[in-house]
Amino acid sequence: MLIKLALFSLLAILARPSQQQQQQHFPVSPEHTLNALYEQLNSKAQVFADVQPKKFSNLAEAIAASEKLFEAVKQQQTLPSLTVGLSVRNKTVFSKAWGLADLENEIPAQVNTTYRIASISKSFASLVLGTFVDQGLAKYSDPLSKYLKPSDYPAKSFAGHHVEITLGQLLSHTAGTPVTSIPDIATLIYPEVQNITSSIRPLNAAPLTFAPGTNFNYSNYGYQLIGAVIEQVAKKPYPQLLAEFFARHGMRGSAIDTGRALVHHIARYYRPESAEKKNHNVPTALIDGLLMANGWWAAGGVLSTVPDLLRYGNLLLDVTKGRPGSVITNATLNQIWTPRTDDLHLKTMPPGMGYGYGWVVVDLDKLPSNSTAAAALKVYKHKHFRWHNGGLMGTSTYLAIYPEEEAVVVALTNRGEAQPALMQATMQTMENVYDLVK
């Protein structure tokens, strides 16, 4: 045991991020993605010179133009690979892969290449808990203390007063739990865990950053607590529960990233060599793998593919249409997709971009028109969608669902910090393609 702990400690030192990387939070939050996108648009330094929607004479022409957008993203962001897909009314309109999933062995990316999807994983935790809500096994208003023993997560206080954290506050990042950035994770090196509940203990003494329900603080640890609640209700380890979900819904390329199983067609992960050599990819730091070995699965531990995420998005669209056999009720999905941050008046999460339970809920009509960025985004016709991004040192991901259009769009890559470009390209693709789909 001591040898194993010493080995993990050595790996932590070898995986220590640069000073620039320490200033970033991983997994990368939607706030970070929005702020970066706004900065690009406000400075007119966006990935594409022209963000105005264009009209095309036929679908093939629109798809070709969208593929050029993603090719530009891959080149400008120096992405080893990029895999994208768009479905409309449960039919895949286009999907394509560019580049190499494995640079060292020159293995091309394919449409079914498996990637770490990072914080998109939070939406799966939210969905699983939603099924428990439907079954009467949990309520969003329930206190966390109803499910976790004090030895797992002790009672909390703020400003000298006892406070209760609800499940809904954890799901919406309004509970005040820690962010969990790379320096925090570097203190959590211990042998591989078998369940999420054991992963929450090293940080359970951390103080709250604000009184629950009064602010927003993107918290991976909060979603680990949700994962522990799910395990307590289901009486199963989280990896087993998700494996059953994936099998039940035909998501054959999806799994929990425990590091203890062989995964077919999986990408390797890369990062810039340094701030001075941003265009040179090197294998990502070990911290991403250590994070998964330590059980951070509810916060960011799902592996998936473009086809599986398109299928997942369409499962949720089935709910909105009241189709038989839907995975949860429409009433519960409405709760999941209701913004919980609008009343907090957040500078980093503006009106029109509110966080629900594991999803950012978008209404572009509500964006304030006091910036170049907001004005650029408001030109799009498809204004109402739900999205989440994911980001580790070696992966950038984006998933968006358009309920009114019954559309799902996915973009996955094996290098970090590309989320704003992926978001912009997918929004533009919806504008290019949707109206031409028969």
Short mmCIF file of C-alpha atoms in Angstrom, two decimals:
data_model
loop_
_atom_site.label_atom_id
_atom_site.label_comp_id
_atom_site.label_asym_id
_atom_site.label_seq_id
_atom_site.Cartn_x
_atom_site.Cartn_y
_atom_site.Cartn_z
CA MET A 1 0.00 0.00 0.00
CA LEU A 2 2.82 2.43 0.90
CA ILE A 3 4.54 1.69 -2.40
CA LYS A 4 1.32 2.40 -4.30
CA LEU A 5 0.76 5.66 -2.42
CA ALA A 6 4.35 6.71 -3.10
CA LEU A 7 3.89 5.94 -6.79
CA PHE A 8 0.72 8.03 -6.96
CA SER A 9 2.51 10.89 -5.18
CA LEU A 10 5.33 10.73 -7.72
CA LEU A 11 2.83 10.77 -10.58
CA ALA A 12 1.18 13.81 -9.04
CA ILE A 13 4.50 15.66 -9.07
CA LEU A 14 5.17 14.63 -12.67
CA ALA A 15 1.66 15.70 -13.64
CA ARG A 16 1.89 19.08 -11.93
CA PRO A 17 0.54 21.69 -14.35
CA SER A 18 2.32 24.80 -15.46
CA GLN A 19 1.63 28.11 -13.71
CA GLN A 20 -0.62 29.11 -16.61
CA GLN A 21 -2.60 25.85 -16.33
CA GLN A 22 -2.95 26.21 -12.55
CA GLN A 23 -4.91 29.41 -13.10
CA GLN A 24 -7.55 27.48 -15.05
CA HIS A 25 -10.21 25.19 -13.63
CA PHE A 26 -10.58 21.71 -15.00
CA PRO A 27 -13.06 20.47 -15.97
CA VAL A 28 -13.68 23.76 -17.82
CA SER A 29 -16.94 25.45 -16.81
CA PRO A 30 -19.67 26.88 -19.05
CA GLU A 31 -18.82 30.27 -17.50
CA HIS A 32 -15.27 29.97 -18.83
CA THR A 33 -16.55 29.00 -22.29
CA LEU A 34 -19.04 31.88 -22.39
CA ASN A 35 -16.52 34.43 -21.18
CA ALA A 36 -13.92 33.28 -23.72
CA LEU A 37 -16.50 33.36 -26.52
CA TYR A 38 -17.62 36.84 -25.49
CA GLU A 39 -14.02 38.06 -25.43
CA GLN A 40 -13.44 36.73 -28.94
CA LEU A 41 -16.61 38.28 -30.29
CA ASN A 42 -16.17 41.61 -28.50
CA SER A 43 -12.62 41.94 -29.79
CA LYS A 44 -13.74 40.83 -33.27
CA ALA A 45 -11.04 38.17 -33.03
CA GLN A 46 -13.52 35.34 -33.42
CA VAL A 47 -12.52 32.08 -35.04
CA PHE A 48 -14.53 33.02 -38.13
CA ALA A 49 -14.42 36.44 -39.69
CA ASP A 50 -18.11 36.27 -40.58
CA VAL A 51 -20.62 35.07 -37.97
CA GLN A 52 -23.62 36.26 -39.94
CA PRO A 53 -25.97 33.47 -41.06
CA LYS A 54 -25.90 32.75 -44.76
CA LYS A 55 -28.42 31.20 -47.12
CA PHE A 56 -27.58 28.19 -49.27
CA SER A 57 -29.36 26.77 -52.25
CA ASN A 58 -29.31 23.15 -51.09
CA LEU A 59 -28.41 20.93 -48.15
CA ALA A 60 -25.17 19.62 -49.66
CA GLU A 61 -23.90 23.18 -50.08
CA ALA A 62 -24.81 24.05 -46.49
CA ILE A 63 -23.10 20.95 -45.12
CA ALA A 64 -19.98 21.68 -47.17
CA ALA A 65 -19.87 25.22 -45.73
CA SER A 66 -20.26 23.85 -42.19
CA GLU A 67 -17.50 21.33 -42.74
CA LYS A 68 -15.23 24.19 -43.76
CA LEU A 69 -16.05 25.93 -40.48
CA PHE A 70 -14.98 22.89 -38.50
CA GLU A 71 -11.87 22.49 -40.64
CA ALA A 72 -11.02 26.10 -39.77
CA VAL A 73 -11.53 25.34 -36.08
CA LYS A 74 -9.25 22.32 -36.28
CA GLN A 75 -6.52 24.29 -38.01
CA GLN A 76 -6.72 27.45 -35.92
CA GLN A 77 -6.97 25.60 -32.62
CA THR A 78 -4.25 23.06 -33.63
CA LEU A 79 -6.54 20.16 -32.79
CA PRO A 80 -5.13 16.66 -33.30
CA SER A 81 -8.62 15.46 -34.24
CA LEU A 82 -12.17 16.72 -34.40
CA THR A 83 -15.39 14.70 -34.69
CA VAL A 84 -18.81 16.32 -35.18
CA GLY A 85 -22.39 15.34 -35.85
CA LEU A 86 -25.83 16.89 -36.33
CA SER A 87 -29.20 15.17 -36.17
CA VAL A 88 -32.63 16.62 -36.97
CA ARG A 89 -35.83 14.81 -36.02
CA ASN A 90 -33.79 11.78 -34.94
CA LYS A 91 -32.05 11.48 -38.29
CA THR A 92 -28.32 12.09 -38.61
CA VAL A 93 -27.92 14.86 -41.19
CA PHE A 94 -24.15 14.74 -41.22
CA SER A 95 -21.25 13.45 -39.19
CA LYS A 96 -17.57 13.62 -39.94
CA ALA A 97 -14.13 13.20 -38.38
CA TRP A 98 -10.87 14.98 -39.15
CA GLY A 99 -7.30 14.40 -38.06
CA LEU A 100 -5.63 11.83 -35.85
CA ALA A 101 -7.07 10.27 -32.71
CA ASP A 102 -3.55 9.08 -31.87
CA LEU A 103 -0.66 11.22 -33.11
CA GLU A 104 2.11 8.83 -32.08
CA ASN A 105 0.65 5.88 -33.97
CA GLU A 106 -0.96 7.94 -36.76
CA ILE A 107 -4.43 6.48 -36.13
CA PRO A 108 -7.11 8.53 -37.91
CA ALA A 109 -10.14 9.75 -36.00
CA GLN A 110 -13.43 8.18 -36.99
CA VAL A 111 -17.03 9.19 -36.40
CA ASN A 112 -17.21 6.53 -33.67
CA THR A 113 -13.94 7.52 -31.95
CA THR A 114 -14.38 7.57 -28.17
CA TYR A 115 -13.45 10.71 -26.23
CA ARG A 116 -13.57 11.88 -22.65
CA ILE A 117 -16.59 14.18 -22.65
CA ALA A 118 -15.63 15.80 -19.31
CA SER A 119 -18.37 18.02 -17.84
CA ILE A 120 -21.08 16.93 -20.27
CA SER A 121 -21.05 14.01 -17.82
CA LYS A 122 -22.92 16.20 -15.36
CA SER A 123 -26.04 15.99 -17.50
CA PHE A 124 -26.05 12.20 -17.08
CA ALA A 125 -25.90 12.53 -13.30
CA SER A 126 -28.76 15.00 -13.48
CA LEU A 127 -30.81 12.65 -15.67
CA VAL A 128 -30.26 9.64 -13.39
CA LEU A 129 -31.32 11.66 -10.36
CA GLY A 130 -34.33 12.84 -12.36
CA THR A 131 -35.44 9.23 -12.81
CA PHE A 132 -35.35 8.87 -9.02
CA VAL A 133 -37.50 12.00 -8.71
CA ASP A 134 -40.03 10.41 -11.07
CA GLN A 135 -40.07 7.27 -8.95
CA GLY A 136 -40.59 9.21 -5.72
CA LEU A 137 -37.18 8.13 -4.41
CA ALA A 138 -35.80 11.69 -4.19
CA LYS A 139 -36.86 15.33 -4.32
CA TYR A 140 -34.85 18.31 -5.53
CA SER A 141 -35.74 20.06 -2.27
CA ASP A 142 -34.34 17.22 -0.15
CA PRO A 143 -31.37 18.11 2.07
CA LEU A 144 -28.10 16.36 1.30
CA SER A 145 -28.01 15.18 4.91
CA LYS A 146 -30.99 12.89 4.17
CA TYR A 147 -28.73 10.71 2.02
CA LEU A 148 -25.14 11.03 3.26
CA LYS A 149 -23.83 10.10 6.69
CA PRO A 150 -21.92 12.76 8.68
CA SER A 151 -18.78 10.65 8.26
CA ASP A 152 -19.13 11.06 4.48
CA TYR A 153 -20.20 14.70 4.52
CA PRO A 154 -20.53 16.50 7.88
CA ALA A 155 -23.03 19.22 8.72
CA LYS A 156 -22.13 22.65 7.34
CA SER A 157 -22.35 26.19 8.61
CA PHE A 158 -21.89 29.60 7.05
CA ALA A 159 -21.26 32.88 8.89
CA GLY A 160 -21.75 31.02 12.16
CA HIS A 161 -25.13 29.54 11.27
CA HIS A 162 -26.05 25.95 10.42
CA VAL A 163 -27.14 25.58 6.79
CA GLU A 164 -28.66 22.78 4.74
CA ILE A 165 -27.67 22.05 1.15
CA THR A 166 -30.39 20.74 -1.16
CA LEU A 167 -29.99 18.41 -4.10
CA GLY A 168 -31.30 21.13 -6.42
CA GLN A 169 -28.63 23.55 -5.21
CA LEU A 170 -25.90 20.99 -5.91
CA LEU A 171 -27.26 20.37 -9.42
CA SER A 172 -27.38 24.12 -10.19
CA HIS A 173 -23.97 24.96 -8.62
CA THR A 174 -25.65 27.26 -6.09
CA ALA A 175 -24.75 25.22 -2.98
CA GLY A 176 -21.45 26.96 -2.20
CA THR A 177 -19.36 23.78 -2.48
CA PRO A 178 -15.72 24.07 -3.66
CA VAL A 179 -14.81 24.48 -7.32
CA THR A 180 -12.15 21.76 -7.30
CA SER A 181 -9.37 23.06 -9.51
CA ILE A 182 -6.15 21.25 -10.39
CA PRO A 183 -4.33 22.16 -7.15
CA ASP A 184 -7.23 20.65 -5.17
CA ILE A 185 -7.14 17.43 -7.19
CA ALA A 186 -3.38 17.15 -6.70
CA THR A 187 -4.08 16.66 -2.97
CA LEU A 188 -6.47 13.75 -3.64
CA ILE A 189 -3.98 11.17 -4.84
CA TYR A 190 -4.87 7.82 -3.32
CA PRO A 191 -5.47 4.29 -4.63
CA GLU A 192 -8.21 3.73 -7.17
CA VAL A 193 -11.70 3.90 -5.72
CA GLN A 194 -14.59 1.59 -6.48
CA ASN A 195 -17.41 4.10 -5.95
CA ILE A 196 -18.02 7.83 -5.80
CA THR A 197 -18.99 7.89 -2.13
CA SER A 198 -15.40 7.15 -1.07
CA SER A 199 -14.10 9.92 -3.37
CA ILE A 200 -15.94 12.71 -1.55
CA ARG A 201 -14.28 12.28 1.83
CA PRO A 202 -10.94 14.05 1.20
CA LEU A 203 -12.76 17.35 0.60
CA ASN A 204 -15.68 16.95 2.97
CA ALA A 205 -14.21 19.35 5.53
CA ALA A 206 -13.85 22.20 3.01
CA PRO A 207 -15.87 25.28 4.03
CA LEU A 208 -18.70 26.60 1.89
CA THR A 209 -17.84 29.60 -0.26
CA PHE A 210 -21.26 31.23 0.30
CA ALA A 211 -24.62 30.50 1.91
CA PRO A 212 -26.49 27.90 -0.18
CA GLY A 213 -28.84 29.43 -2.72
CA THR A 214 -27.30 32.90 -2.71
CA ASN A 215 -24.69 32.69 -5.47
CA PHE A 216 -23.27 30.52 -8.27
CA ASN A 217 -19.95 28.68 -8.09
CA TYR A 218 -19.26 26.00 -10.68
CA SER A 219 -18.44 23.01 -8.53
CA ASN A 220 -17.24 19.63 -9.68
CA TYR A 221 -17.26 18.54 -6.06
CA GLY A 222 -20.96 19.36 -5.87
CA TYR A 223 -21.62 16.84 -8.64
CA GLN A 224 -19.53 14.26 -6.85
CA LEU A 225 -21.90 14.69 -3.94
CA ILE A 226 -24.81 14.13 -6.34
CA GLY A 227 -23.06 10.96 -7.53
CA ALA A 228 -22.77 9.78 -3.94
CA VAL A 229 -26.49 10.43 -3.40
CA ILE A 230 -27.27 8.41 -6.54
CA GLU A 231 -25.21 5.50 -5.19
CA GLN A 232 -27.05 5.63 -1.86
CA VAL A 233 -30.47 5.60 -3.54
CA ALA A 234 -29.62 2.96 -6.18
CA LYS A 235 -27.56 0.78 -3.83
CA LYS A 236 -25.08 0.35 -6.68
CA PRO A 237 -21.70 1.85 -7.59
CA TYR A 238 -22.04 4.69 -10.08
CA PRO A 239 -20.04 2.95 -12.87
CA GLN A 240 -22.39 -0.04 -12.74
CA LEU A 241 -25.48 2.17 -12.80
CA LEU A 242 -24.26 4.13 -15.84
CA ALA A 243 -23.17 0.96 -17.64
CA GLU A 244 -26.72 -0.33 -17.28
CA PHE A 245 -28.10 2.98 -18.61
CA PHE A 246 -25.79 2.91 -21.65
CA ALA A 247 -26.68 -0.73 -22.43
CA ARG A 248 -30.40 -0.07 -22.04
CA HIS A 249 -30.31 2.80 -24.53
CA GLY A 250 -27.96 1.34 -27.13
CA MET A 251 -25.02 3.65 -26.32
CA ARG A 252 -22.42 1.02 -27.15
CA GLY A 253 -19.49 3.42 -27.36
CA SER A 254 -20.06 4.95 -23.92
CA ALA A 255 -18.60 3.98 -20.57
CA ILE A 256 -17.33 5.35 -17.28
CA ASP A 257 -13.64 6.22 -17.40
CA THR A 258 -12.42 4.07 -14.51
CA GLY A 259 -9.12 3.23 -16.18
CA ARG A 260 -9.79 -0.46 -15.52
CA ALA A 261 -11.24 -1.56 -18.86
CA LEU A 262 -10.20 -1.66 -22.50
CA VAL A 263 -12.09 0.87 -24.63
CA HIS A 264 -12.18 0.45 -28.39
CA HIS A 265 -11.42 3.33 -30.76
CA ILE A 266 -10.42 5.65 -27.90
CA ALA A 267 -8.53 8.85 -28.57
CA ARG A 268 -5.30 9.85 -26.90
CA TYR A 269 -5.21 13.30 -25.33
CA TYR A 270 -2.96 16.28 -26.00
CA ARG A 271 -2.16 19.80 -24.85
CA PRO A 272 0.02 22.68 -26.04
CA GLU A 273 3.66 22.13 -25.17
CA SER A 274 3.84 25.58 -23.54
CA ALA A 275 2.46 29.10 -23.77
CA GLU A 276 5.23 29.87 -26.26
CA LYS A 277 4.58 26.71 -28.30
CA LYS A 278 0.80 26.63 -28.48
CA ASN A 279 0.85 25.09 -31.94
CA HIS A 280 2.83 22.04 -30.85
CA ASN A 281 0.84 19.17 -29.32
CA VAL A 282 2.30 16.92 -26.63
CA PRO A 283 0.61 14.16 -24.62
CA THR A 284 -1.55 15.62 -21.89
CA ALA A 285 -0.44 15.76 -18.29
CA LEU A 286 -1.25 12.72 -16.17
CA ILE A 287 -3.67 14.70 -14.02
CA ASP A 288 -6.63 13.90 -16.32
CA GLY A 289 -6.15 10.19 -15.82
CA LEU A 290 -5.55 10.53 -12.10
CA LEU A 291 -8.79 12.48 -11.77
CA MET A 292 -10.70 9.56 -13.29
CA ALA A 293 -8.81 6.94 -11.26
CA ASN A 294 -9.93 8.80 -8.15
CA GLY A 295 -13.60 8.47 -9.01
CA TRP A 296 -14.58 11.89 -10.38
CA TRP A 297 -17.15 10.26 -12.60
CA ALA A 298 -20.37 12.19 -11.92
CA ALA A 299 -18.52 15.49 -12.46
CA GLY A 300 -16.63 14.52 -15.61
CA GLY A 301 -15.99 10.81 -16.05
CA VAL A 302 -18.07 9.65 -19.02
CA LEU A 303 -16.48 8.39 -22.24
CA SER A 304 -18.64 8.67 -25.34
CA THR A 305 -18.87 9.10 -29.10
CA VAL A 306 -20.66 11.44 -31.47
CA PRO A 307 -23.28 8.80 -32.46
CA ASP A 308 -23.99 7.98 -28.81
CA LEU A 309 -24.37 11.63 -27.81
CA LEU A 310 -26.71 12.22 -30.74
CA ARG A 311 -28.73 9.24 -29.48
CA TYR A 312 -28.65 10.67 -25.95
CA GLY A 313 -29.89 14.07 -27.12
CA ASN A 314 -32.72 12.39 -29.01
CA LEU A 315 -33.72 10.45 -25.89
CA LEU A 316 -34.36 13.81 -24.23
CA LEU A 317 -36.19 15.13 -27.28
CA ASP A 318 -38.46 12.08 -27.08
CA VAL A 319 -39.43 13.30 -23.61
CA THR A 320 -40.40 16.74 -24.91
CA LYS A 321 -42.65 15.13 -27.54
CA GLY A 322 -44.34 12.79 -25.07
CA ARG A 323 -43.23 9.69 -26.92
CA PRO A 324 -43.89 6.29 -25.32
CA GLY A 325 -41.08 4.82 -23.26
CA SER A 326 -39.41 8.18 -22.57
CA VAL A 327 -36.52 8.02 -20.14
CA ILE A 328 -38.10 10.53 -17.70
CA THR A 329 -41.30 12.53 -17.49
CA ASN A 330 -41.69 15.83 -19.26
CA ALA A 331 -42.43 17.49 -15.90
CA THR A 332 -39.07 16.44 -14.51
CA LEU A 333 -37.20 17.40 -17.69
CA ASN A 334 -38.83 20.83 -17.46
CA GLN A 335 -37.36 21.16 -13.96
CA ILE A 336 -33.94 20.11 -15.25
CA TRP A 337 -34.16 22.67 -18.06
CA THR A 338 -35.38 25.56 -15.91
CA PRO A 339 -32.68 28.22 -15.24
CA ARG A 340 -31.86 28.51 -11.53
CA THR A 341 -29.41 31.40 -11.75
CA ASP A 342 -31.45 34.20 -13.35
CA ASP A 343 -32.44 35.77 -10.02
CA LEU A 344 -28.83 35.90 -8.85
CA HIS A 345 -27.90 38.63 -11.38
CA LEU A 346 -24.58 37.05 -12.29
CA LYS A 347 -22.08 38.97 -14.40
CA THR A 348 -20.53 35.74 -15.63
CA MET A 349 -23.85 34.07 -16.52
CA PRO A 350 -25.90 36.80 -18.24
CA PRO A 351 -29.69 36.81 -18.75
CA GLY A 352 -30.52 34.40 -21.51
CA MET A 353 -27.77 31.99 -20.39
CA GLY A 354 -29.04 30.49 -17.12
CA TYR A 355 -27.83 27.28 -15.48
CA GLY A 356 -30.44 24.61 -14.71
CA TYR A 357 -29.74 21.11 -13.40
CA GLY A 358 -26.71 20.02 -15.42
CA TRP A 359 -27.51 22.17 -18.47
CA VAL A 360 -27.12 25.78 -19.60
CA VAL A 361 -30.52 27.02 -20.80
CA VAL A 362 -30.32 29.57 -23.62
CA ASP A 363 -32.76 32.20 -24.84
CA LEU A 364 -30.82 34.50 -27.15
CA ASP A 365 -33.71 36.99 -27.18
CA LYS A 366 -32.97 37.74 -23.52
CA LEU A 367 -29.29 38.56 -24.02
CA PRO A 368 -28.52 42.17 -23.15
CA SER A 369 -27.65 44.15 -26.27
CA ASN A 370 -24.85 46.15 -24.68
CA SER A 371 -21.93 44.34 -26.28
CA THR A 372 -20.62 43.29 -29.66
CA ALA A 373 -20.78 39.67 -28.51
CA ALA A 374 -24.46 39.75 -27.58
CA ALA A 375 -25.33 41.54 -30.81
CA ALA A 376 -23.43 38.90 -32.81
CA LEU A 377 -25.22 36.03 -31.09
CA LYS A 378 -28.69 37.54 -31.35
CA VAL A 379 -28.64 37.43 -35.17
CA TYR A 380 -29.15 33.67 -35.08
CA LYS A 381 -32.65 32.40 -35.81
CA HIS A 382 -32.41 29.32 -33.62
CA LYS A 383 -32.43 31.06 -30.26
CA HIS A 384 -33.62 28.49 -27.72
CA PHE A 385 -31.35 25.59 -26.86
CA ARG A 386 -29.76 23.69 -23.99
CA TRP A 387 -26.06 22.98 -23.95
CA HIS A 388 -23.09 21.89 -21.92
CA ASN A 389 -19.41 21.86 -22.68
CA GLY A 390 -16.65 19.73 -21.29
CA GLY A 391 -12.98 20.46 -20.88
CA LEU A 392 -9.93 18.81 -19.39
CA MET A 393 -6.30 19.44 -20.27
CA GLY A 394 -6.63 16.99 -23.14
CA THR A 395 -10.23 17.25 -24.31
CA SER A 396 -12.80 19.82 -25.43
CA THR A 397 -16.43 18.86 -26.00
CA TYR A 398 -19.77 20.49 -26.76
CA LEU A 399 -23.33 19.15 -26.86
CA ALA A 400 -26.42 21.23 -27.69
CA ILE A 401 -30.09 20.28 -27.93
CA TYR A 402 -32.65 22.43 -29.76
CA PRO A 403 -36.08 21.27 -28.52
CA GLU A 404 -38.19 23.37 -30.89
CA GLU A 405 -36.24 22.19 -33.93
CA GLU A 406 -35.74 18.62 -32.62
CA ALA A 407 -32.05 18.99 -33.38
CA VAL A 408 -28.90 17.77 -31.61
CA VAL A 409 -25.36 18.84 -32.41
CA VAL A 410 -22.11 17.41 -30.99
CA ALA A 411 -18.43 18.28 -31.34
CA LEU A 412 -15.58 16.35 -29.67
CA THR A 413 -11.81 16.81 -29.81
CA ASN A 414 -8.71 15.53 -28.01
CA ARG A 415 -7.13 18.84 -26.98
CA GLY A 416 -8.21 21.29 -24.31
CA GLU A 417 -9.39 24.92 -24.41
CA ALA A 418 -11.27 24.71 -27.73
CA GLN A 419 -14.81 24.98 -26.31
CA PRO A 420 -15.61 28.57 -27.45
CA ALA A 421 -14.67 27.74 -31.04
CA LEU A 422 -16.71 24.52 -30.95
CA MET A 423 -19.72 26.40 -29.60
CA GLN A 424 -19.50 29.07 -32.27
CA ALA A 425 -19.09 26.54 -35.08
CA THR A 426 -22.05 24.44 -33.95
CA MET A 427 -24.33 27.47 -33.66
CA GLN A 428 -23.33 28.55 -37.15
CA THR A 429 -23.92 25.01 -38.44
CA MET A 430 -27.50 25.03 -37.14
CA GLU A 431 -28.10 28.25 -39.04
CA ASN A 432 -26.53 26.86 -42.22
CA VAL A 433 -28.20 23.48 -42.30
CA TYR A 434 -31.49 23.28 -40.42
CA ASP A 435 -33.87 25.00 -42.80
CA LEU A 436 -32.70 22.81 -45.69
CA VAL A 437 -33.39 19.50 -43.95
CA LYS A 438 -36.49 17.84 -45.41
#
